[in-house]
mmCIF file of C-alpha atoms in Angstrom:
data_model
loop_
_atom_site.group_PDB
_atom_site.id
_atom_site.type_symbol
_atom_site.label_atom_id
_atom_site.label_comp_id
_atom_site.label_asym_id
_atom_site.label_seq_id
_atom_site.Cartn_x
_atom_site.Cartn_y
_atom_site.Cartn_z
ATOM 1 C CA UNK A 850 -62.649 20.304 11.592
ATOM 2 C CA UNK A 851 -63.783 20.818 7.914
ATOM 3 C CA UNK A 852 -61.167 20.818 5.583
ATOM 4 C CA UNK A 853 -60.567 23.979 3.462
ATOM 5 C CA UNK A 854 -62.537 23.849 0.771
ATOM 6 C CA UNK A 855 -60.479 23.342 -2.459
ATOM 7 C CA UNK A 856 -63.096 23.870 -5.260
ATOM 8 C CA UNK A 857 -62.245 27.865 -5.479
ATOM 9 C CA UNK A 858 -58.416 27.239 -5.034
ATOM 10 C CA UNK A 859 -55.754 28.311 -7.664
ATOM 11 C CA UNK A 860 -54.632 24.615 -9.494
ATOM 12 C CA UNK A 861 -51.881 24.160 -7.167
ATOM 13 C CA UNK A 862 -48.134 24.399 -8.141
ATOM 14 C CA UNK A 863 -45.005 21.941 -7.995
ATOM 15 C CA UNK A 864 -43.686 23.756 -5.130
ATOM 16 C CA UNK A 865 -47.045 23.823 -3.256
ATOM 17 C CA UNK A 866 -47.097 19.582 -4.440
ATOM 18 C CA UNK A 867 -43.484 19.039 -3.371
ATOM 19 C CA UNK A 868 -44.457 21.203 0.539
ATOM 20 C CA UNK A 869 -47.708 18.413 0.792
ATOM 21 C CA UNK A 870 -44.752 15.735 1.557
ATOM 22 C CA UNK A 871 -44.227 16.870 4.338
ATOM 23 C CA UNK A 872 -47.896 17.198 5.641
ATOM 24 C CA UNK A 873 -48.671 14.064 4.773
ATOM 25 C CA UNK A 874 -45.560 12.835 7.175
ATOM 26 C CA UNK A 875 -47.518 15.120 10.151
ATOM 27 C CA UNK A 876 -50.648 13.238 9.061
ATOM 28 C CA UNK A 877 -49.174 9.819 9.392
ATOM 29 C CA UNK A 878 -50.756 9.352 5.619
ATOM 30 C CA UNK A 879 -47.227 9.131 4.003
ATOM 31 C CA UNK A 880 -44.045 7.044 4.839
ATOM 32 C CA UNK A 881 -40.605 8.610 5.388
ATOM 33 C CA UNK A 882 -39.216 6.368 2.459
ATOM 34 C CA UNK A 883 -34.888 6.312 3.045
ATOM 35 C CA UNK A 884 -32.305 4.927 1.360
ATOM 36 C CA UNK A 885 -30.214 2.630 3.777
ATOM 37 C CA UNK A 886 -27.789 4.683 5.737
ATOM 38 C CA UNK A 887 -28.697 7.591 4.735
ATOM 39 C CA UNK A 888 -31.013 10.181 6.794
ATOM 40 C CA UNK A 889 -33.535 12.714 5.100
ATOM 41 C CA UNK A 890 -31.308 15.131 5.137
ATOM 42 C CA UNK A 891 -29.079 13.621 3.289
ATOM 43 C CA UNK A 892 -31.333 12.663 0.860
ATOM 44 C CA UNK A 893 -32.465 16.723 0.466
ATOM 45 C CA UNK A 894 -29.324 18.083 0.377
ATOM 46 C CA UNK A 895 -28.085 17.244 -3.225
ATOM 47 C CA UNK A 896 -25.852 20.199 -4.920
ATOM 48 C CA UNK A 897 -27.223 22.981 -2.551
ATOM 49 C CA UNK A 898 -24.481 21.706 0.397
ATOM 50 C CA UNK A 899 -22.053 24.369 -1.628
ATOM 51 C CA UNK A 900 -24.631 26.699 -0.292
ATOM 52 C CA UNK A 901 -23.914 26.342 3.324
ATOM 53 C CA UNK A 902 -20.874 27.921 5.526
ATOM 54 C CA UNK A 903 -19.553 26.415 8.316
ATOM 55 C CA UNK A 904 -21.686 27.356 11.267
ATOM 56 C CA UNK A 905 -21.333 26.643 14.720
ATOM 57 C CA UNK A 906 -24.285 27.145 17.813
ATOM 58 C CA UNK A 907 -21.689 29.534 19.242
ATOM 59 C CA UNK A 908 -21.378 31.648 16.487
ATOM 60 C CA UNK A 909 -25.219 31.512 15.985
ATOM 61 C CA UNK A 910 -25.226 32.709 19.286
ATOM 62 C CA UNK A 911 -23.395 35.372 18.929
ATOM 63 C CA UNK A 912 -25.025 36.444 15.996
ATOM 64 C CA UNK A 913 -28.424 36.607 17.863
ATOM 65 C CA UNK A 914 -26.588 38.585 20.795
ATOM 66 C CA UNK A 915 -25.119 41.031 18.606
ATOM 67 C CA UNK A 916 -28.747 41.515 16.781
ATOM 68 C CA UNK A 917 -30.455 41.819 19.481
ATOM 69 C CA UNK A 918 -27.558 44.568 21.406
ATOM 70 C CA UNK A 919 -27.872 46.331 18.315
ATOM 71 C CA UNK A 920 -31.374 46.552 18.353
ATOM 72 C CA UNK A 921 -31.407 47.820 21.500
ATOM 73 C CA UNK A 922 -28.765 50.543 21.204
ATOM 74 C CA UNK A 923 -30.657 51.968 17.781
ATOM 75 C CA UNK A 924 -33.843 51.771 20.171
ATOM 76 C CA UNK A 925 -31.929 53.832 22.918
ATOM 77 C CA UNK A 926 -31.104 56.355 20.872
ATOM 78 C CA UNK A 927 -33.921 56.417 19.181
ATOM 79 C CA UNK A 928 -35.734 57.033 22.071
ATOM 80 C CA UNK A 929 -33.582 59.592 23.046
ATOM 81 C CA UNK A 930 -33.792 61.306 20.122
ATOM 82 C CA UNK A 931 -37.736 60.965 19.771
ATOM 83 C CA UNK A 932 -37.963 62.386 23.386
ATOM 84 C CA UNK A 933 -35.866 65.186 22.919
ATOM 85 C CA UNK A 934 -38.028 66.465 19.806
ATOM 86 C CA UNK A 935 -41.366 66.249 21.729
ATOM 87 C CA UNK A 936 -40.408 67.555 24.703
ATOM 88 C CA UNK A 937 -38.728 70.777 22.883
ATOM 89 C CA UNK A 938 -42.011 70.513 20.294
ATOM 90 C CA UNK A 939 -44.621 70.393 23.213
ATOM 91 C CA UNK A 940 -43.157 72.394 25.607
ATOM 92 C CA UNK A 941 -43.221 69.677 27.977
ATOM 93 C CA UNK A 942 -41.645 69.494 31.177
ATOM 94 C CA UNK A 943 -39.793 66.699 33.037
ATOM 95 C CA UNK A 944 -39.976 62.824 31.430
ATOM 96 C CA UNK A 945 -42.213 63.251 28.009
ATOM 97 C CA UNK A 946 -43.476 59.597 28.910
ATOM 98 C CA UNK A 947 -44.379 59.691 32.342
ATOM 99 C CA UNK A 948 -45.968 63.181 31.676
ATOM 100 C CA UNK A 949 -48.477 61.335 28.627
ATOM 101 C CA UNK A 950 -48.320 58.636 30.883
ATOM 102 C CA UNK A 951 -49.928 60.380 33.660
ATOM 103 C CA UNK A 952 -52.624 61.759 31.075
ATOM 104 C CA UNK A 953 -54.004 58.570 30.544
ATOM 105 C CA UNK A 954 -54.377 57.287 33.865
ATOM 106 C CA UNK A 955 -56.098 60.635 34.627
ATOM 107 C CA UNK A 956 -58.421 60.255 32.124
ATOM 108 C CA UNK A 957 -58.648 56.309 32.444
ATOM 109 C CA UNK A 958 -58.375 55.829 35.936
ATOM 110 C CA UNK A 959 -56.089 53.801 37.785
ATOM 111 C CA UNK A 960 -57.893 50.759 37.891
ATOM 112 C CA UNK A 961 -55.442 47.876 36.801
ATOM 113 C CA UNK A 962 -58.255 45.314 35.542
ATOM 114 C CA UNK A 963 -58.705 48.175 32.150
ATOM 115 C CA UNK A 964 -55.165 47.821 31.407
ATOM 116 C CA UNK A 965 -54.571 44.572 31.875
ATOM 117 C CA UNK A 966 -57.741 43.057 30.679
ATOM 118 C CA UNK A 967 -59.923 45.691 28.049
ATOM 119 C CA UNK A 968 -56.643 47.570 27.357
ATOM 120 C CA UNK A 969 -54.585 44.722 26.119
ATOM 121 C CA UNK A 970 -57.441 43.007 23.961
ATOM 122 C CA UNK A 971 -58.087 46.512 22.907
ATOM 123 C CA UNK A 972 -54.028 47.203 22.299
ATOM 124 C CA UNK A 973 -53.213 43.976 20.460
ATOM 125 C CA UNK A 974 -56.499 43.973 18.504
ATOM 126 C CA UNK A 975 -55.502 47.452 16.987
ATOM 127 C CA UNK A 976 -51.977 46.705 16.291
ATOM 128 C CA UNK A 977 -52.519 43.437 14.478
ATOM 129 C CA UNK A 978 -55.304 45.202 12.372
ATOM 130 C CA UNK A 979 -53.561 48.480 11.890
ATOM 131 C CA UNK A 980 -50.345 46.862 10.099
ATOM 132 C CA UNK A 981 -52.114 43.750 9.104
ATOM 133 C CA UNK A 982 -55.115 45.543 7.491
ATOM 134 C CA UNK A 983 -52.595 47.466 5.057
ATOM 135 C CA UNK A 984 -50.733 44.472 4.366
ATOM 136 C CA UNK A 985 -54.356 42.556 3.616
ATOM 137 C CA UNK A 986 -55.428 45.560 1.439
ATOM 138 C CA UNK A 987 -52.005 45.071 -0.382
ATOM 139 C CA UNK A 988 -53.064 41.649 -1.417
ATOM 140 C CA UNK A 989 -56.441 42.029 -2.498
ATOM 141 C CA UNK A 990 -55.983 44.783 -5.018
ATOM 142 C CA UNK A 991 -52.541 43.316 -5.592
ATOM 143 C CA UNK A 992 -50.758 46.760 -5.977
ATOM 144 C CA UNK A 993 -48.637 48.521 -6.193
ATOM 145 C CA UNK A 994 -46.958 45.797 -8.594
ATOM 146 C CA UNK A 995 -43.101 47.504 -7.365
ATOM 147 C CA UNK A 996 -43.615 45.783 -4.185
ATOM 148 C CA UNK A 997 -44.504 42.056 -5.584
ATOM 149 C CA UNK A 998 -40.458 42.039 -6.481
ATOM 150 C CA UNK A 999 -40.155 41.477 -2.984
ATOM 151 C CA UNK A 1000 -42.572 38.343 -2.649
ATOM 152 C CA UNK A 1001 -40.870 35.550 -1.187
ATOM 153 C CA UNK A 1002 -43.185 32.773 -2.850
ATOM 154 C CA UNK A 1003 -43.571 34.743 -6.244
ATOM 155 C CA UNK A 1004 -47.368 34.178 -8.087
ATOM 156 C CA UNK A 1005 -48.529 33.162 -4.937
ATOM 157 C CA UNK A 1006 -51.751 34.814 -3.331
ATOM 158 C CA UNK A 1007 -51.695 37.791 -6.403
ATOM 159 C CA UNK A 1008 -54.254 38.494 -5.742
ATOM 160 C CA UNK A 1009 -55.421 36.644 -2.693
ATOM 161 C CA UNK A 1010 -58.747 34.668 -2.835
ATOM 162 C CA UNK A 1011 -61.456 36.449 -1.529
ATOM 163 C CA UNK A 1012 -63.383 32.916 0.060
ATOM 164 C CA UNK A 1013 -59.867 32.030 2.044
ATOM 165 C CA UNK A 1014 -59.575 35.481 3.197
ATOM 166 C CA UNK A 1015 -62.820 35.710 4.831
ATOM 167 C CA UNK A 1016 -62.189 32.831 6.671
ATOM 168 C CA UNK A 1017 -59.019 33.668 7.801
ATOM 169 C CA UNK A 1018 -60.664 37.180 9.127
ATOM 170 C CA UNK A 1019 -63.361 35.178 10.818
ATOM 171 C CA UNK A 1020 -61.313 33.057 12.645
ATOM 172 C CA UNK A 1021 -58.270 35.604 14.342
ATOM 173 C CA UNK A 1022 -61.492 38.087 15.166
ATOM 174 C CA UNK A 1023 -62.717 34.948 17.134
ATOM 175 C CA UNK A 1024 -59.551 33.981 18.892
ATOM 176 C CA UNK A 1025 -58.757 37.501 19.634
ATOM 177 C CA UNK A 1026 -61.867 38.200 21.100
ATOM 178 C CA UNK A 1027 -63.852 34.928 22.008
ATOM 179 C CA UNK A 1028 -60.592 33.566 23.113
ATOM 180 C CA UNK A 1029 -58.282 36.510 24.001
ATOM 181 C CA UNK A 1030 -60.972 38.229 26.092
ATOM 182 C CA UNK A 1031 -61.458 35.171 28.612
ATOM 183 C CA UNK A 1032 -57.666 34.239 28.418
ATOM 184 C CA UNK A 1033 -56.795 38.162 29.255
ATOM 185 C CA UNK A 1034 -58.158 37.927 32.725
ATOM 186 C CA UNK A 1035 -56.857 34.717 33.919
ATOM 187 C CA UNK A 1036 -53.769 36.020 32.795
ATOM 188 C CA UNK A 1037 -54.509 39.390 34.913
ATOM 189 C CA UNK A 1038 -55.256 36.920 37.608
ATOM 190 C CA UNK A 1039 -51.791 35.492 37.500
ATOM 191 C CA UNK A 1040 -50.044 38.581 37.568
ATOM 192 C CA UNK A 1041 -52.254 39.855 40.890
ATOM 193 C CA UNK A 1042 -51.208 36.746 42.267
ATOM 194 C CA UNK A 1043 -47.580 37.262 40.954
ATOM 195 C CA UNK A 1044 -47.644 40.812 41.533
ATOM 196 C CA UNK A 1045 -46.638 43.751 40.087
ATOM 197 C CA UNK A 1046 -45.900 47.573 40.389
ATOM 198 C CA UNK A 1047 -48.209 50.493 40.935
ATOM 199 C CA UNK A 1048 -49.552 51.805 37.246
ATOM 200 C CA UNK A 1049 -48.403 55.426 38.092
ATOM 201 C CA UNK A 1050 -44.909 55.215 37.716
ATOM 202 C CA UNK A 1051 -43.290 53.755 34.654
ATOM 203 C CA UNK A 1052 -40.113 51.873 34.563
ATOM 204 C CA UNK A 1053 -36.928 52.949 33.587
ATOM 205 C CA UNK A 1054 -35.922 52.337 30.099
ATOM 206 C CA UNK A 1055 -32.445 50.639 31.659
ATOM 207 C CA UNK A 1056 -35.172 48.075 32.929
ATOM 208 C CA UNK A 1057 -37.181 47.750 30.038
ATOM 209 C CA UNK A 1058 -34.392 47.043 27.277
ATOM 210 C CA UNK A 1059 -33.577 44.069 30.311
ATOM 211 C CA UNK A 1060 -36.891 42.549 30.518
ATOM 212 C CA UNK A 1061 -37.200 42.543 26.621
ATOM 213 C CA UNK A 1062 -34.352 40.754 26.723
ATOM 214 C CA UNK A 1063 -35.834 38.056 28.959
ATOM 215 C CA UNK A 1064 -39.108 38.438 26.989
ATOM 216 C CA UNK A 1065 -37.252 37.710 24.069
ATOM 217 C CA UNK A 1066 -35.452 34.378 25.079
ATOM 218 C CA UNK A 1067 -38.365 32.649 27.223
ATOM 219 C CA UNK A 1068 -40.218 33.494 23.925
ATOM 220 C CA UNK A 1069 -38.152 31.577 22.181
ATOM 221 C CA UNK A 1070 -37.923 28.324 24.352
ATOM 222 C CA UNK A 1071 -41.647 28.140 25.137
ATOM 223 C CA UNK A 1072 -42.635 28.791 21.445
ATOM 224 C CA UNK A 1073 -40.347 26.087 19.780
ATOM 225 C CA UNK A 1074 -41.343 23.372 21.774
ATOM 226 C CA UNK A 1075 -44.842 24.534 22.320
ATOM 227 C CA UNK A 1076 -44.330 24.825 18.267
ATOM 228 C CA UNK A 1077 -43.122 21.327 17.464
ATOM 229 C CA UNK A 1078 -45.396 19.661 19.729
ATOM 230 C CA UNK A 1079 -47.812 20.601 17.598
ATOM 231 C CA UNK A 1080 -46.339 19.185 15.380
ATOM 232 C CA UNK A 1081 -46.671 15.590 16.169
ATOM 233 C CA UNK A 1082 -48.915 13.398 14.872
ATOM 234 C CA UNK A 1083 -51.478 13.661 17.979
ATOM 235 C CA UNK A 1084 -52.165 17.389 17.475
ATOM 236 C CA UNK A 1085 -51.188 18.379 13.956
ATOM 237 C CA UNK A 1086 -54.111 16.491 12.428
ATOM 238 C CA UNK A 1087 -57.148 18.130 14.873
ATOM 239 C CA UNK A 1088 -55.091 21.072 15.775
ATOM 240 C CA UNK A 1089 -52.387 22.348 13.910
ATOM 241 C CA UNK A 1090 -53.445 21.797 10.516
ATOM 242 C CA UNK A 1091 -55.778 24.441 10.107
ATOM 243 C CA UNK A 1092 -52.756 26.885 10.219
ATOM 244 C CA UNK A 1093 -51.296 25.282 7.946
ATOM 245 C CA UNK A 1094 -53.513 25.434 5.367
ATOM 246 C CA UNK A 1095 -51.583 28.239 4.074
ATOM 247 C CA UNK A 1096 -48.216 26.832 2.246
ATOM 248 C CA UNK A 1097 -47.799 30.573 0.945
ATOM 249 C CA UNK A 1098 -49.041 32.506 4.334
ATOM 250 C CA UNK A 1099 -49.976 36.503 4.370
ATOM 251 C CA UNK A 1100 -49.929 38.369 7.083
ATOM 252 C CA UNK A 1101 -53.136 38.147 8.572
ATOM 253 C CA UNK A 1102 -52.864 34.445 8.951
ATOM 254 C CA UNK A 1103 -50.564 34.985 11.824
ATOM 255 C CA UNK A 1104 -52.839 34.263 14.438
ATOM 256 C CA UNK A 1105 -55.423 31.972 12.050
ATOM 257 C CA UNK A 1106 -55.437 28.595 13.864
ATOM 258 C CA UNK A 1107 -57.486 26.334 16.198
ATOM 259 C CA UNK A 1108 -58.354 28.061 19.530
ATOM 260 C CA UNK A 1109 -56.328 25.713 21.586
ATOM 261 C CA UNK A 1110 -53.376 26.349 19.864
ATOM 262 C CA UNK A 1111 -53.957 30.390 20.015
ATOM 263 C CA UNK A 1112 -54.017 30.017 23.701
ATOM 264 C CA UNK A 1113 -50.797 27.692 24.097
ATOM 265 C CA UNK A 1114 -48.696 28.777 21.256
ATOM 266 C CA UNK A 1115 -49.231 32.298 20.512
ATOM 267 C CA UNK A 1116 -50.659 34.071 23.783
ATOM 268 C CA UNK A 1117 -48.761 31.940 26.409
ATOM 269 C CA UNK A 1118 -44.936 32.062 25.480
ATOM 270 C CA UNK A 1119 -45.392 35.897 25.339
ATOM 271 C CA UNK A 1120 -47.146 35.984 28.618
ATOM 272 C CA UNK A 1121 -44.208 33.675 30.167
ATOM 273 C CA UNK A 1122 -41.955 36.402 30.255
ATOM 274 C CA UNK A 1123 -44.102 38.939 31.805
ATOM 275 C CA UNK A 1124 -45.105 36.882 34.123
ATOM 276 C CA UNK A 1125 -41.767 35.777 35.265
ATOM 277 C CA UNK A 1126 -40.796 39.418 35.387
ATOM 278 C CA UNK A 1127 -43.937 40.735 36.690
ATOM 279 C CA UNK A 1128 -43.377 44.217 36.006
ATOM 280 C CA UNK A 1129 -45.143 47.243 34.748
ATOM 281 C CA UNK A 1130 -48.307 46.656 31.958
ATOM 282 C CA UNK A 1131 -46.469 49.557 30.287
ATOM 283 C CA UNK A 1132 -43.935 47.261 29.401
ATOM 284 C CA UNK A 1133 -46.106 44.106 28.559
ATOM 285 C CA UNK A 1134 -47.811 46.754 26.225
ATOM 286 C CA UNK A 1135 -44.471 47.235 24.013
ATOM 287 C CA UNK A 1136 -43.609 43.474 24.452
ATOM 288 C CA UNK A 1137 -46.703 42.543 22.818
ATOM 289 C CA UNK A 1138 -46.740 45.019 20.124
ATOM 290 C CA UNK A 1139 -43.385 43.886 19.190
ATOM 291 C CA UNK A 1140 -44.174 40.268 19.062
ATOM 292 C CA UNK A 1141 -47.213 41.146 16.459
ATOM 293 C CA UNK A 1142 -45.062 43.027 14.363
ATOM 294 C CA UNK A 1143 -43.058 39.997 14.172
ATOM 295 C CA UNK A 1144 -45.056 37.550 13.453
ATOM 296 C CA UNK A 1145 -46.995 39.649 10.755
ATOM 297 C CA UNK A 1146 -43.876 40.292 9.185
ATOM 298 C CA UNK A 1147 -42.625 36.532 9.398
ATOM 299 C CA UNK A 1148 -46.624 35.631 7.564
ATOM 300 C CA UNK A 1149 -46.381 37.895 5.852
ATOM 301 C CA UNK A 1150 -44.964 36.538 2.410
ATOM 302 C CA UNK A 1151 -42.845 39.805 1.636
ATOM 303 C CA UNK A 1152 -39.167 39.603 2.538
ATOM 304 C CA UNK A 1153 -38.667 43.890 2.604
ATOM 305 C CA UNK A 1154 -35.133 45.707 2.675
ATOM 306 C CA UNK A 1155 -34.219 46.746 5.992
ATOM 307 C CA UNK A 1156 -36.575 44.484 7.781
ATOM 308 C CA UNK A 1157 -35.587 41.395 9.807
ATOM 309 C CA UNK A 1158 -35.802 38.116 7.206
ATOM 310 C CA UNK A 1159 -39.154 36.032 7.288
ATOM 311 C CA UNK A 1160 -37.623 33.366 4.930
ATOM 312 C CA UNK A 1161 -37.337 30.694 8.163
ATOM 313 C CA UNK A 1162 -40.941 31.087 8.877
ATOM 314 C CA UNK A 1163 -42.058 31.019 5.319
ATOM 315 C CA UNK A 1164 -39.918 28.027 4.409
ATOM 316 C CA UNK A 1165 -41.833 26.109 7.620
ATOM 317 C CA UNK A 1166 -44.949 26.678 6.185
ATOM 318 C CA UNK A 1167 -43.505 25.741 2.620
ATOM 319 C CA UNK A 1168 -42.637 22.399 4.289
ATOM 320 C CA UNK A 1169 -43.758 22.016 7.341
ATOM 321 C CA UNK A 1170 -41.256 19.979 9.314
ATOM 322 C CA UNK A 1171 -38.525 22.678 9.641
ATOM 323 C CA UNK A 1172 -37.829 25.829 11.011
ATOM 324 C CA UNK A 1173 -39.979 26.172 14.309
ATOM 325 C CA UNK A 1174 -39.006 28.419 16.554
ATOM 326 C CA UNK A 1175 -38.650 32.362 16.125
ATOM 327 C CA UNK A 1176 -34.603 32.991 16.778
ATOM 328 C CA UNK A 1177 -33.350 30.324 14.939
ATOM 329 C CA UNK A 1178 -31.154 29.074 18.164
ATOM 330 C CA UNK A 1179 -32.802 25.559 19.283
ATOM 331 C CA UNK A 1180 -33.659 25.044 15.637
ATOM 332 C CA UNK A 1181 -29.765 24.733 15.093
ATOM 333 C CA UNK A 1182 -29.310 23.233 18.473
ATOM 334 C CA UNK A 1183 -31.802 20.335 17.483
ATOM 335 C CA UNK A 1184 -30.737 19.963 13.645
ATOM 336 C CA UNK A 1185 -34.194 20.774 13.021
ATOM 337 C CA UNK A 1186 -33.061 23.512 10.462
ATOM 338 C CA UNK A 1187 -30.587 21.293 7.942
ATOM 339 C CA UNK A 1188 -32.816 21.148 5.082
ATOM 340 C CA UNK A 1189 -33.430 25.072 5.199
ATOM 341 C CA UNK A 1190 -29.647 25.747 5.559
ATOM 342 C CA UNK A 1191 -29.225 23.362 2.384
ATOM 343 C CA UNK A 1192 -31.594 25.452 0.554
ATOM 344 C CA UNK A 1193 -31.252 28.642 -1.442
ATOM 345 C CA UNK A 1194 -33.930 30.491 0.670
ATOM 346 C CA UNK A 1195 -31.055 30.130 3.825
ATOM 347 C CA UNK A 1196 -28.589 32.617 1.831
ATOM 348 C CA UNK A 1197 -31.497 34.935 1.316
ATOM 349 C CA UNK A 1198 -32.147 34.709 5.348
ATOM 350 C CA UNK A 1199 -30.259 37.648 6.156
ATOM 351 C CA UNK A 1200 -31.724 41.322 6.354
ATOM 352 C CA UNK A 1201 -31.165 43.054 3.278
ATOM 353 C CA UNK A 1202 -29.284 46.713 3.685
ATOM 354 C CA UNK A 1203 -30.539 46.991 -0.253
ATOM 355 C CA UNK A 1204 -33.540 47.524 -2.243
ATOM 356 C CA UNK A 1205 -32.639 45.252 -4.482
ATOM 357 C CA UNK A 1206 -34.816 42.457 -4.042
ATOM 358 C CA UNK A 1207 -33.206 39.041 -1.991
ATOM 359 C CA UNK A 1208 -34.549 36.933 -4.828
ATOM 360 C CA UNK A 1209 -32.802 38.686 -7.328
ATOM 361 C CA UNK A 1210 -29.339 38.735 -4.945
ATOM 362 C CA UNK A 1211 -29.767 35.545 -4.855
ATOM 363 C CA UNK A 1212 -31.826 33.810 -7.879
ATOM 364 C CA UNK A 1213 -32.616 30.081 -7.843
ATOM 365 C CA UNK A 1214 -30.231 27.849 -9.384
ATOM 366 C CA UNK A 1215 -30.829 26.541 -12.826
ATOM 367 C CA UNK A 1216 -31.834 22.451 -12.713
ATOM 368 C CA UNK A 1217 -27.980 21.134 -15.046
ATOM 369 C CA UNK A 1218 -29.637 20.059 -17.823
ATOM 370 C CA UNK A 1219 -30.774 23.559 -18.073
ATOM 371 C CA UNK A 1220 -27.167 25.329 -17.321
ATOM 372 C CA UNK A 1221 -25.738 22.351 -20.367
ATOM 373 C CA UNK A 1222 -28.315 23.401 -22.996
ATOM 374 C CA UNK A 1223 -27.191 27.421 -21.782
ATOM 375 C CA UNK A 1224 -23.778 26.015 -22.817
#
């Protein structure tokens, strides 16, 4: 693979210099260097341990249960509320859902190779561009300026560079396409084989909030590992690398990386649940527009108010060896989280019920020579 080139690139910054560490360790071109006794996280975690609570798996556990019932109550009544306006708006009799529903597979057709071959390329492709093209527009004209408070890598990619950009929207076009198309129909395949329920009739939202659950949590176990196995030194070098050429990421480089990882890292864990659960395309549809507007918002370099944090995902890219999975639950299982939780970007991980930006919350501590000479 030919390696990005650098000629165009902004000269690149002590934080960017300090995040190449930690490639070169993926690489095999550097040498974990340790004092004796003492393990790299010890060596990283200088004054910021006063940063870190006492946290326990269970209690992580419980915080990603209580996120994720909450979610799903706000989306019930949501969805109640939503479906009470059409209805009463339209005139509409009976379900509002199963009545649009039913006007798309009589226009459509019932044939189940549209929806789940040409209607999920066609689905995802639109969602990823629809939120990710105003998020790219954002950071080529680099306005409006309010919203850079809320930059997680400040001075980073304002604007972006035009050369890397095109790239980037080269390569997710071709795995979304080339790759997606091909990868859409063995996964159709699957689920014939697997089986699933007639198109006509959708499920009840009782059953949905359930299998999101389950998408939710195989998601998480098959991405991590999938995730940190591409991370050793066998694949990160040929593989791996490319998607890392962003230490700063933006949204659209969610999905830019070598073909073989788009197939086993970003379209198979979602599939995993589906296919275990082998239920209604209806359902796979909302799945997979939820996982893109995830992962678009974890690239995406902004951490908003109101919005789940993206400082986990950012701080992998940042340096590489921490922080892969999506939850945050086998990252703390397997320790592979301690230098983010020693760092100042953990007690801006939280979702912020202000507008007031999380940098500004929580600002970087001053180096002590500098807080002395304040003195």
């Amino acid at each position: 693979m030919a390696e990005p080139d650098v000629k165009h690139r902004p000269p690149m910054t002590k934080t960017e210099d300090v995040s190449r560490e930690g490639e070169r360790e993926q690489d095999g071109e550097g040498e974990n260097k340790m004092a004796p006794g003492k393990t790299p996280a010890n060596q990283q975690r200088g004054s910021a341990d006063q940063l870190v609570q006492p946290y326990t798996l269970i209690s992580l556990l419980t915080s990603v249960l209580f996120l994720i019932s909450s979610a799903l109550i706000v989306f019930a009544a949501f969805r109640n509320t939503l479906t009470w306006h059409l209805q009463r708006f339209w005139g509409a009799s009976g379900d509002f859902w199963q009545a649009g529903w039913d006007r798309i597979l009589d226009a459509v057709g019932e044939d189940p190779v549209n929806f789940w071959v040409f209607g999920t390329v066609i689905f995802t492709f639109s969602v990823y561009w629809i939120l990710g093209g105003i998020y790219t527009v954002m950071d080529i004209i680099n306005k409006p300026g309010a919203l850079r408070r809320y930059k997680i890598q400040p001075g980073t990619n304002e604007p972006v560079e035009t050369k890397r950009l095109i790239k980037v929207i080269g390569s997710v076009v071709f795995n979304q396409i080339v790759v997606g198309l091909p990868v859409s129909y063995l996964s159709y395949f699957l689920m014939a084989w697997r089986g699933f329920p007639p198109l006509r009739e959708l499920p009840t939202f009782h059953w949905v909030c359930a299998e999101l659950a389950l998408h939710i949590l195989v998601e998480e176990i098959s991405f991590y590992y999938s995730h940190r196995l591409l991370h050793s030194r066998m694949f990160y070098k040929h593989i791996h690398k490319q998607h890392h050429e962003w230490t700063a990421p933006i949204s659209v480089t969610a999905i830019y990386c070598h073909p073989v990882e788009h197939i086993f890292s970003n379209l198979l864990p979602p599939f995993l649940g589906v296919f275990i659960a082998g239920r209604h395309v209806a359902t796979a549809y909302l799945w997979f527009a939820i996982a893109i507007i995830s992962t678009l918002n974890a690239h995406s370099g902004y951490h908003w108010p109101f919005f789940p944090s993206p400082e986990a995902h950012d701080f992998h890219h940042l340096k590489f060896n921490q922080c892969y999975g999506v939850l945050g639950v086998l990252d703390r299982l397997h320790g592979t989280d301690t230098v983010f939780r020693n760092s100042r970007n953990y007690a801006r991980h939280l979702t912020m019920l202000t507008l007031v930006p999380a940098r500004e919350l929580y600002p970087d501590q001053q180096p002590k020579y500098k807080q002395q000479k304040a003195l």
